[in-house]
mmCIF file of C-alpha atoms in Angstrom:
data_model
loop_
_atom_site.group_PDB
_atom_site.id
_atom_site.type_symbol
_atom_site.label_atom_id
_atom_site.label_comp_id
_atom_site.label_asym_id
_atom_site.label_seq_id
_atom_site.Cartn_x
_atom_site.Cartn_y
_atom_site.Cartn_z
ATOM 1 C CA MET M 11 0.000 0.000 0.000
ATOM 2 C CA SER M 12 3.054 2.233 -0.030
ATOM 3 C CA SER M 13 4.596 4.052 -2.965
ATOM 4 C CA PHE M 14 8.009 4.009 -1.292
ATOM 5 C CA GLY M 15 10.930 2.661 -3.306
ATOM 6 C CA TYR M 16 13.201 -0.252 -2.525
ATOM 7 C CA SER M 17 16.579 0.289 -0.833
ATOM 8 C CA LYS M 18 19.598 -1.999 -1.058
ATOM 9 C CA PHE M 19 21.948 -2.598 1.875
ATOM 10 C CA ARG M 20 24.521 -0.136 0.501
ATOM 11 C CA ASP M 21 21.881 2.605 0.224
ATOM 12 C CA ILE M 22 21.390 2.533 3.996
ATOM 13 C CA TYR M 23 24.678 1.233 5.391
ATOM 14 C CA ASP M 24 28.377 1.752 4.718
ATOM 15 C CA GLU M 25 29.126 -1.560 3.003
ATOM 16 C CA GLU M 26 32.916 -1.169 3.099
ATOM 17 C CA HIS M 27 32.907 -0.422 6.835
ATOM 18 C CA PHE M 28 30.634 -3.426 7.467
ATOM 19 C CA VAL M 29 32.968 -5.869 5.708
ATOM 20 C CA LYS M 30 36.106 -4.387 7.261
ATOM 21 C CA ARG M 31 34.709 -4.357 10.806
ATOM 22 C CA LEU M 32 33.814 -8.044 10.613
ATOM 23 C CA GLN M 33 36.893 -9.296 8.737
ATOM 24 C CA ASN M 34 38.438 -10.900 11.825
ATOM 25 C CA ASP M 35 35.229 -12.735 12.727
ATOM 26 C CA VAL M 36 33.395 -13.716 9.558
ATOM 27 C CA ARG M 37 34.036 -13.516 5.843
ATOM 28 C CA VAL M 38 31.482 -11.368 4.040
ATOM 29 C CA VAL M 39 31.043 -11.615 0.275
ATOM 30 C CA ASN M 40 28.585 -9.707 -1.889
ATOM 31 C CA LYS M 41 27.983 -12.567 -4.326
ATOM 32 C CA ALA M 42 28.384 -16.332 -4.369
ATOM 33 C CA PRO M 43 31.426 -17.680 -6.301
ATOM 34 C CA ASP M 44 30.776 -18.776 -9.893
ATOM 35 C CA PHE M 45 31.985 -22.330 -9.264
ATOM 36 C CA ILE M 46 29.175 -22.755 -6.720
ATOM 37 C CA MET M 47 26.511 -20.924 -8.730
ATOM 38 C CA GLU M 48 27.211 -23.145 -11.760
ATOM 39 C CA ARG M 49 25.493 -25.993 -9.894
ATOM 40 C CA PHE M 50 22.333 -23.898 -9.727
ATOM 41 C CA GLY M 51 22.361 -22.562 -13.273
ATOM 42 C CA HIS M 52 23.483 -19.171 -11.928
ATOM 43 C CA ASN M 53 19.924 -18.731 -10.608
ATOM 44 C CA LEU M 54 19.590 -17.953 -6.914
ATOM 45 C CA SER M 55 15.984 -19.186 -6.856
ATOM 46 C CA ASN M 56 17.290 -22.702 -7.559
ATOM 47 C CA VAL M 57 19.274 -22.685 -4.315
ATOM 48 C CA PHE M 58 17.668 -24.710 -1.511
ATOM 49 C CA ASN M 59 15.704 -22.367 0.766
ATOM 50 C CA PHE M 60 15.778 -23.506 4.393
ATOM 51 C CA LYS M 61 12.625 -22.264 6.133
ATOM 52 C CA ILE M 62 13.710 -22.100 9.751
ATOM 53 C CA LYS M 63 11.271 -21.441 12.598
ATOM 54 C CA ALA M 64 11.705 -18.175 14.469
ATOM 55 C CA TRP M 65 13.894 -18.336 17.580
ATOM 56 C CA SER M 66 15.353 -21.772 16.742
ATOM 57 C CA SER M 67 18.030 -23.055 19.111
ATOM 58 C CA SER M 68 21.724 -23.289 18.232
ATOM 59 C CA THR M 69 21.354 -27.084 18.645
ATOM 60 C CA TYR M 70 18.830 -27.087 15.790
ATOM 61 C CA TYR M 71 21.366 -25.330 13.546
ATOM 62 C CA LYS M 72 24.065 -27.829 14.456
ATOM 63 C CA ASP M 73 21.911 -30.941 14.105
ATOM 64 C CA VAL M 74 19.586 -30.000 11.235
ATOM 65 C CA VAL M 75 20.837 -26.980 9.279
ATOM 66 C CA LEU M 76 24.562 -27.788 9.187
ATOM 67 C CA PRO M 77 24.162 -31.262 7.603
ATOM 68 C CA LYS M 78 22.067 -29.719 4.824
ATOM 69 C CA LEU M 79 24.670 -27.003 4.292
ATOM 70 C CA VAL M 80 27.440 -29.619 4.069
ATOM 71 C CA GLU M 81 25.354 -31.570 1.572
ATOM 72 C CA GLU M 82 24.338 -28.614 -0.612
ATOM 73 C CA ARG M 83 27.466 -26.448 -0.007
ATOM 74 C CA PHE M 84 25.210 -23.411 -0.360
ATOM 75 C CA ILE M 85 21.759 -22.719 1.131
ATOM 76 C CA ARG M 86 19.408 -19.788 1.585
ATOM 77 C CA ILE M 87 17.596 -18.901 4.789
ATOM 78 C CA SER M 88 14.409 -16.947 4.168
ATOM 79 C CA PRO M 89 12.852 -15.250 6.018
ATOM 80 C CA PHE M 90 16.055 -14.369 7.840
ATOM 81 C CA ALA M 91 15.053 -12.125 10.765
ATOM 82 C CA ASN M 92 14.737 -13.630 14.259
ATOM 83 C CA ARG M 93 15.768 -17.128 13.205
ATOM 84 C CA LEU M 94 18.086 -17.754 16.189
ATOM 85 C CA SER M 95 17.137 -17.829 19.874
ATOM 86 C CA PHE M 96 18.719 -15.481 22.395
ATOM 87 C CA ASP M 97 20.196 -18.272 24.514
ATOM 88 C CA ALA M 98 22.999 -18.724 21.978
ATOM 89 C CA PRO M 99 26.625 -19.224 23.150
ATOM 90 C CA PRO M 100 28.531 -16.081 24.296
ATOM 91 C CA VAL M 101 30.676 -16.028 21.136
ATOM 92 C CA VAL M 102 27.508 -15.713 19.024
ATOM 93 C CA GLN M 103 26.053 -13.040 21.317
ATOM 94 C CA ARG M 104 29.281 -11.062 21.009
ATOM 95 C CA LEU M 105 29.082 -11.312 17.210
ATOM 96 C CA ARG M 106 25.487 -10.108 17.277
ATOM 97 C CA CYS M 107 26.551 -7.040 19.257
ATOM 98 C CA LEU M 108 29.533 -6.420 17.008
ATOM 99 C CA VAL M 109 27.297 -6.452 13.942
ATOM 100 C CA ASN M 110 24.457 -4.412 15.392
ATOM 101 C CA PHE M 111 26.341 -1.726 17.308
ATOM 102 C CA GLU M 112 29.718 -1.488 15.559
ATOM 103 C CA ALA M 113 29.589 -2.893 12.008
ATOM 104 C CA LEU M 114 26.309 -1.294 10.950
ATOM 105 C CA LYS M 115 27.159 2.313 10.181
ATOM 106 C CA PHE M 116 24.853 4.488 8.122
ATOM 107 C CA SER M 117 25.915 5.353 4.589
ATOM 108 C CA ASN M 118 27.591 8.712 4.075
ATOM 109 C CA PRO M 119 24.524 10.540 2.637
ATOM 110 C CA ILE M 120 22.374 9.452 5.598
ATOM 111 C CA ALA M 121 25.086 10.131 8.207
ATOM 112 C CA THR M 122 25.815 13.595 6.768
ATOM 113 C CA LEU M 123 22.195 14.781 6.780
ATOM 114 C CA SER M 124 21.628 13.142 10.191
ATOM 115 C CA GLU M 125 24.450 15.171 11.735
ATOM 116 C CA THR M 126 22.956 18.331 10.214
ATOM 117 C CA LEU M 127 19.521 17.509 11.670
ATOM 118 C CA ILE M 128 20.995 16.784 15.116
ATOM 119 C CA SER M 129 22.925 20.055 15.028
ATOM 120 C CA ARG M 130 19.799 22.029 14.087
ATOM 121 C CA MET M 131 17.763 20.237 16.752
ATOM 122 C CA ARG M 132 20.321 21.215 19.396
ATOM 123 C CA GLU M 133 20.254 24.832 18.170
ATOM 124 C CA ARG M 134 16.476 24.852 18.652
ATOM 125 C CA SER M 135 16.960 23.420 22.154
ATOM 126 C CA ALA M 136 19.184 26.292 23.309
ATOM 127 C CA GLU M 137 16.982 26.998 26.351
ATOM 128 C CA SER M 138 17.641 23.466 27.611
ATOM 129 C CA ASN M 139 21.385 23.480 26.815
ATOM 130 C CA GLY M 140 20.890 21.669 23.528
ATOM 131 C CA LYS M 141 18.972 18.807 25.134
ATOM 132 C CA TYR M 142 15.796 17.574 23.479
ATOM 133 C CA ILE M 143 13.437 14.638 23.803
ATOM 134 C CA ALA M 144 12.580 12.339 20.906
ATOM 135 C CA VAL M 145 9.132 10.798 20.500
ATOM 136 C CA HIS M 146 8.482 7.837 18.217
ATOM 137 C CA LEU M 147 4.866 8.222 17.085
ATOM 138 C CA ARG M 148 3.189 5.380 15.186
ATOM 139 C CA PHE M 149 -0.034 6.985 14.001
ATOM 140 C CA GLU M 150 0.389 6.451 10.261
ATOM 141 C CA GLU M 151 -2.602 5.221 8.239
ATOM 142 C CA ASP M 152 -1.240 1.696 7.762
ATOM 143 C CA MET M 153 -0.481 1.369 11.484
ATOM 144 C CA VAL M 154 -3.968 2.548 12.455
ATOM 145 C CA ALA M 155 -5.500 0.171 9.895
ATOM 146 C CA PHE M 156 -3.431 -2.836 10.994
ATOM 147 C CA SER M 157 -4.216 -2.270 14.674
ATOM 148 C CA CYS M 158 -8.001 -2.513 14.013
ATOM 149 C CA CYS M 159 -8.508 0.130 16.682
ATOM 150 C CA VAL M 160 -11.387 2.613 16.445
ATOM 151 C CA TYR M 161 -10.850 6.333 16.904
ATOM 152 C CA ASP M 162 -13.317 9.206 16.600
ATOM 153 C CA GLY M 163 -13.655 9.340 12.802
ATOM 154 C CA GLY M 164 -17.015 7.558 12.596
ATOM 155 C CA ASP M 165 -18.227 5.978 9.332
ATOM 156 C CA GLU M 166 -15.651 7.857 7.234
ATOM 157 C CA GLU M 167 -12.787 6.421 9.287
ATOM 158 C CA LYS M 168 -14.282 2.904 9.093
ATOM 159 C CA LYS M 169 -14.545 3.067 5.290
ATOM 160 C CA GLU M 170 -10.976 4.392 4.956
ATOM 161 C CA MET M 171 -9.594 1.735 7.300
ATOM 162 C CA ASP M 172 -11.490 -1.095 5.557
ATOM 163 C CA VAL M 173 -10.026 0.008 2.214
ATOM 164 C CA ALA M 174 -6.498 0.362 3.678
ATOM 165 C CA ARG M 175 -6.686 -3.114 5.274
ATOM 166 C CA GLU M 176 -7.855 -4.710 2.034
ATOM 167 C CA ILE M 177 -5.099 -3.034 -0.004
ATOM 168 C CA GLY M 178 -2.350 -3.846 2.477
ATOM 169 C CA TRP M 179 -3.406 -7.250 3.817
ATOM 170 C CA ARG M 180 -5.856 -8.652 1.275
ATOM 171 C CA GLY M 181 -8.426 -10.816 3.044
ATOM 172 C CA LYS M 182 -6.494 -11.077 6.331
ATOM 173 C CA PHE M 183 -9.071 -9.168 8.354
ATOM 174 C CA THR M 184 -12.228 -10.360 6.559
ATOM 175 C CA ARG M 185 -11.731 -14.126 6.475
ATOM 176 C CA ARG M 186 -14.496 -16.310 7.894
ATOM 177 C CA GLY M 187 -14.432 -16.670 11.665
ATOM 178 C CA LYS M 188 -12.237 -13.588 12.166
ATOM 179 C CA VAL M 189 -13.609 -11.542 15.047
ATOM 180 C CA ILE M 190 -12.173 -8.080 15.735
ATOM 181 C CA ARG M 191 -12.860 -6.496 19.122
ATOM 182 C CA PRO M 192 -11.434 -2.944 19.119
ATOM 183 C CA GLY M 193 -12.352 -2.382 22.793
ATOM 184 C CA ILE M 194 -10.353 -5.417 23.921
ATOM 185 C CA ILE M 195 -7.446 -4.432 21.668
ATOM 186 C CA ARG M 196 -7.370 -1.017 23.355
ATOM 187 C CA MET M 197 -7.625 -2.415 26.884
ATOM 188 C CA ASN M 198 -4.716 -4.734 26.061
ATOM 189 C CA GLY M 199 -2.595 -1.667 25.255
ATOM 190 C CA LYS M 200 -2.253 -2.525 21.556
ATOM 191 C CA CYS M 201 -3.736 0.645 20.029
ATOM 192 C CA PRO M 202 -1.335 3.270 18.626
ATOM 193 C CA LEU M 203 -1.452 6.426 20.749
ATOM 194 C CA THR M 204 -2.945 9.469 19.011
ATOM 195 C CA PRO M 205 -0.943 12.723 18.884
ATOM 196 C CA LEU M 206 -3.422 14.155 21.437
ATOM 197 C CA GLU M 207 -2.839 11.230 23.826
ATOM 198 C CA VAL M 208 0.928 11.609 23.446
ATOM 199 C CA GLY M 209 0.633 15.324 24.238
ATOM 200 C CA LEU M 210 -1.494 14.709 27.338
ATOM 201 C CA MET M 211 0.874 11.986 28.498
ATOM 202 C CA LEU M 212 3.962 14.193 28.148
ATOM 203 C CA ARG M 213 2.354 17.223 29.803
ATOM 204 C CA GLY M 214 1.165 14.999 32.640
ATOM 205 C CA MET M 215 4.711 13.636 33.003
ATOM 206 C CA GLY M 216 5.999 17.159 33.614
ATOM 207 C CA PHE M 217 7.177 18.350 30.194
ATOM 208 C CA ASN M 218 6.029 21.916 29.513
ATOM 209 C CA ASN M 219 5.480 24.020 26.390
ATOM 210 C CA LYS M 220 9.150 25.066 26.379
ATOM 211 C CA THR M 221 10.261 21.436 25.871
ATOM 212 C CA ALA M 222 12.067 20.837 22.580
ATOM 213 C CA ILE M 223 10.649 17.689 20.958
ATOM 214 C CA TYR M 224 11.803 15.770 17.907
ATOM 215 C CA LEU M 225 8.961 13.713 16.440
ATOM 216 C CA ALA M 226 10.034 10.558 14.595
ATOM 217 C CA SER M 227 7.222 9.380 12.372
ATOM 218 C CA GLY M 228 5.973 8.593 8.910
ATOM 219 C CA LYS M 229 3.003 10.441 7.426
ATOM 220 C CA ILE M 230 0.541 10.961 10.301
ATOM 221 C CA TYR M 231 -3.053 9.857 9.654
ATOM 222 C CA LYS M 232 -5.195 12.974 9.015
ATOM 223 C CA SER M 233 -2.244 15.044 10.255
ATOM 224 C CA GLU M 234 -3.848 18.474 9.806
ATOM 225 C CA LYS M 235 -6.564 17.561 12.301
ATOM 226 C CA THR M 236 -4.800 15.067 14.599
ATOM 227 C CA MET M 237 -1.513 16.975 15.047
ATOM 228 C CA ALA M 238 -3.122 20.313 16.015
ATOM 229 C CA PRO M 239 -3.497 19.592 19.766
ATOM 230 C CA LEU M 240 0.039 18.184 20.073
ATOM 231 C CA LEU M 241 1.518 21.255 18.349
ATOM 232 C CA GLU M 242 -0.523 23.528 20.600
ATOM 233 C CA MET M 243 0.861 21.790 23.697
ATOM 234 C CA PHE M 244 4.434 21.669 22.341
ATOM 235 C CA PRO M 245 5.035 24.567 19.923
ATOM 236 C CA LEU M 246 8.787 23.791 19.747
ATOM 237 C CA LEU M 247 8.097 20.380 18.171
ATOM 238 C CA GLN M 248 10.243 19.553 15.124
ATOM 239 C CA THR M 249 10.361 16.793 12.517
ATOM 240 C CA LYS M 250 12.881 15.954 9.815
ATOM 241 C CA GLU M 251 10.570 17.805 7.406
ATOM 242 C CA THR M 252 10.719 21.021 9.474
ATOM 243 C CA LEU M 253 14.456 20.786 10.175
ATOM 244 C CA ALA M 254 15.547 20.044 6.602
ATOM 245 C CA SER M 255 14.746 21.732 3.302
ATOM 246 C CA ASP M 256 12.871 19.958 0.510
ATOM 247 C CA GLU M 257 16.122 19.836 -1.460
ATOM 248 C CA GLU M 258 17.991 18.178 1.414
ATOM 249 C CA LEU M 259 15.282 15.538 1.877
ATOM 250 C CA ALA M 260 14.728 14.896 -1.841
ATOM 251 C CA PRO M 261 17.185 11.933 -2.147
ATOM 252 C CA PHE M 262 15.495 10.169 0.795
ATOM 253 C CA LYS M 263 11.837 11.148 0.451
ATOM 254 C CA ASN M 264 10.606 8.171 -1.562
ATOM 255 C CA PHE M 265 12.455 5.549 0.487
ATOM 256 C CA SER M 266 10.869 4.661 3.835
ATOM 257 C CA SER M 267 13.980 2.878 5.180
ATOM 258 C CA ARG M 268 16.224 5.879 4.513
ATOM 259 C CA MET M 269 13.711 8.264 6.093
ATOM 260 C CA ALA M 270 13.531 5.961 9.125
ATOM 261 C CA ALA M 271 17.349 5.972 9.323
ATOM 262 C CA LEU M 272 17.301 9.775 9.661
ATOM 263 C CA ASP M 273 14.745 9.521 12.476
ATOM 264 C CA TYR M 274 16.759 6.772 14.162
ATOM 265 C CA SER M 275 19.896 8.909 14.191
ATOM 266 C CA VAL M 276 18.246 12.002 15.680
ATOM 267 C CA CYS M 277 16.501 9.851 18.329
ATOM 268 C CA THR M 278 19.793 8.150 19.263
ATOM 269 C CA TYR M 279 21.289 11.423 20.496
ATOM 270 C CA SER M 280 18.233 12.742 22.352
ATOM 271 C CA GLU M 281 18.278 13.299 26.110
ATOM 272 C CA VAL M 282 15.113 11.201 26.499
ATOM 273 C CA PHE M 283 13.555 8.730 24.062
ATOM 274 C CA VAL M 284 9.786 8.164 24.265
ATOM 275 C CA THR M 285 8.385 5.045 22.625
ATOM 276 C CA THR M 286 4.627 4.826 22.042
ATOM 277 C CA GLN M 287 4.338 1.494 20.193
ATOM 278 C CA GLY M 288 6.307 -1.742 19.847
ATOM 279 C CA GLY M 289 8.350 -2.778 16.809
ATOM 280 C CA ASN M 290 11.955 -3.086 15.689
ATOM 281 C CA PHE M 291 12.651 0.668 15.625
ATOM 282 C CA PRO M 292 12.195 1.322 19.382
ATOM 283 C CA HIS M 293 13.617 -2.050 20.462
ATOM 284 C CA PHE M 294 16.866 -1.592 18.553
ATOM 285 C CA LEU M 295 17.077 2.085 19.486
ATOM 286 C CA MET M 296 16.654 1.443 23.209
ATOM 287 C CA GLY M 297 19.441 -1.134 23.063
ATOM 288 C CA HIS M 298 21.692 1.081 20.971
ATOM 289 C CA ARG M 299 21.296 3.957 23.424
ATOM 290 C CA ARG M 300 22.071 1.663 26.368
ATOM 291 C CA TYR M 301 25.173 0.485 24.503
ATOM 292 C CA LEU M 302 26.351 4.015 23.734
ATOM 293 C CA TYR M 303 25.686 5.404 27.196
ATOM 294 C CA GLY M 304 27.347 2.694 29.277
ATOM 295 C CA GLY M 305 24.191 0.795 30.088
ATOM 296 C CA HIS M 306 21.997 3.754 30.967
ATOM 297 C CA SER M 307 19.578 5.593 28.736
ATOM 298 C CA LYS M 308 16.597 7.749 29.608
ATOM 299 C CA THR M 309 13.657 6.018 28.016
ATOM 300 C CA ILE M 310 9.941 6.485 28.607
ATOM 301 C CA LYS M 311 8.051 3.322 27.765
ATOM 302 C CA PRO M 312 4.500 3.937 29.005
ATOM 303 C CA ASP M 313 2.231 1.223 30.348
ATOM 304 C CA LYS M 314 -0.382 1.415 27.600
ATOM 305 C CA ARG M 315 -2.887 -0.808 29.380
ATOM 306 C CA ARG M 316 -2.845 1.619 32.275
ATOM 307 C CA LEU M 317 -2.962 4.595 29.900
ATOM 308 C CA ALA M 318 -6.111 3.224 28.261
ATOM 309 C CA ILE M 319 -7.828 2.968 31.661
ATOM 310 C CA LEU M 320 -6.745 6.498 32.611
ATOM 311 C CA PHE M 321 -7.698 8.149 29.306
ATOM 312 C CA ASP M 322 -11.065 6.343 29.128
ATOM 313 C CA ASN M 323 -12.086 7.333 32.659
ATOM 314 C CA PRO M 324 -14.558 10.240 32.272
ATOM 315 C CA ARG M 325 -14.379 11.080 35.989
ATOM 316 C CA ILE M 326 -10.615 11.463 36.299
ATOM 317 C CA GLY M 327 -9.404 15.011 36.954
ATOM 318 C CA TRP M 328 -6.156 16.527 35.718
ATOM 319 C CA LYS M 329 -4.521 16.376 39.166
ATOM 320 C CA SER M 330 -5.208 12.679 39.503
ATOM 321 C CA LEU M 331 -4.174 11.937 35.901
ATOM 322 C CA LYS M 332 -0.939 13.872 36.368
ATOM 323 C CA ARG M 333 -0.096 11.957 39.546
ATOM 324 C CA HIS M 334 -0.494 8.637 37.728
ATOM 325 C CA LEU M 335 1.582 9.848 34.766
ATOM 326 C CA LEU M 336 4.400 11.177 36.967
ATOM 327 C CA ASN M 337 4.555 7.747 38.644
ATOM 328 C CA MET M 338 4.719 6.130 35.213
ATOM 329 C CA ARG M 339 7.622 8.384 34.240
ATOM 330 C CA ALA M 340 9.437 7.661 37.528
ATOM 331 C CA HIS M 341 9.047 3.942 36.844
ATOM 332 C CA SER M 342 10.586 4.403 33.370
ATOM 333 C CA ASP M 343 13.518 6.364 34.833
ATOM 334 C CA ALA M 344 14.101 3.637 37.420
ATOM 335 C CA LYS M 345 14.314 1.092 34.599
ATOM 336 C CA GLY M 346 16.824 3.178 32.608
ATOM 337 C CA VAL M 347 19.659 0.884 33.693
ATOM 338 C CA GLU M 348 18.371 -2.571 32.900
ATOM 339 C CA MET M 349 20.218 -5.835 32.546
ATOM 340 C CA LYS M 350 19.234 -8.559 30.129
ATOM 341 C CA ARG M 351 17.236 -11.428 31.555
ATOM 342 C CA PRO M 352 17.331 -14.957 30.032
ATOM 343 C CA ASN M 353 15.700 -15.196 26.593
ATOM 344 C CA GLU M 354 15.352 -11.416 26.223
ATOM 345 C CA SER M 355 16.680 -9.636 23.164
ATOM 346 C CA ILE M 356 20.364 -8.762 23.327
ATOM 347 C CA TYR M 357 19.570 -5.977 20.870
ATOM 348 C CA THR M 358 17.288 -4.284 23.406
ATOM 349 C CA PHE M 359 19.315 -5.268 26.493
ATOM 350 C CA PRO M 360 22.985 -5.363 25.410
ATOM 351 C CA CYS M 361 24.336 -5.167 28.971
ATOM 352 C CA PRO M 362 26.303 -6.842 30.404
ATOM 353 C CA ASP M 363 26.779 -9.361 27.585
ATOM 354 C CA CYS M 364 28.020 -6.705 25.163
ATOM 355 C CA MET M 365 30.659 -5.402 27.541
ATOM 356 C CA CYS M 366 29.071 -1.961 27.784
ATOM 357 C CA ARG M 367 31.688 0.737 28.180
ATOM 358 C CA LEU M 368 30.941 2.669 31.350
ATOM 359 C CA ASN M 369 31.227 6.465 31.434
ATOM 360 C CA LYS M 370 31.512 6.666 27.655
ATOM 361 C CA THR M 371 29.781 9.695 26.226
ATOM 362 C CA THR M 372 29.134 10.266 22.539
ATOM 363 C CA HIS M 373 26.877 13.321 22.681
ATOM 364 C CA SER M 374 29.495 15.580 21.133
ATOM 365 C CA LYS M 375 30.808 13.035 18.660
ATOM 366 C CA PRO M 376 29.650 12.496 15.092
ATOM 367 C CA ILE M 377 27.486 9.502 14.265
ATOM 368 C CA HIS M 378 29.660 6.512 13.463
ATOM 369 C CA THR M 379 27.294 3.629 13.964
ATOM 370 C CA ARG M 380 23.705 2.915 13.169
#
């Protein structure tokens, strides 16, 4: 349902740096040797595709995948994300960290514009000594449609969301026996927060109208209407579109991954990162910030089940709401330094397995890693 173009690895990351950084651990090639491809008629689709279950154990790779690799000499693994469990041996965990936090460095065009955006964001945060908070808002049309949540748009919203769901996920939400209960989805904390809800949450947590905010987001659903209250509460709010000129953004505009990379970079160097919805972006970013800042990073990850109860209570007054929200923020601050528990993502909780470097600060340094 998106008109965004396709990006290759080298469009987003510095390919040369990636290969060089990993040369002592693994050998990276950008194409399979001809003598191997001859067996498959030089057609990658003829190569055996090993469909591995998500979060498979290292024992499964040793006992099942390796024999097939020895037999075939070359295999594909697709899909590739999340195919290995997080209870892998330390040497594998170290390699994961090395790849994610050291080898992946944004390509020069992305890194250059990112540094410009960060610099401009700090200039606009002069009253707070260049410190700003970053908010990841997931209120794009496709996110709202996928969530199956109901907002206040009535029949018009329902028609738009039905069309968006059919275009993006043909038949997934209309198959026989499929029951969608928006109220339960909301009470389970699965609905994307609206810009208004984000504004109320932040004001209740003690951020005032002088707070400099960077908003990381795609195209907001009905932005002219939905963004108005958030902008009224936080007039210093900026986005990549307000910080950069049309000419500067032109090479990135039609590529969602490159636009997300710009957001990721500006969020990485914020004083506080506020996540409003799950997904890879906040999970990787929280881990990356912990890695950069010696295990600690100021992150606000609201309890959305509790938020739903608070926001849907018609009798709650501002004083009471604010008290609850301040407690929620204090809880997030207390969890800023968090260690990885068994089976949790090493990408989100890199400490202590990734040998986090204490007292290291990178606020004044240019962006070197993703």
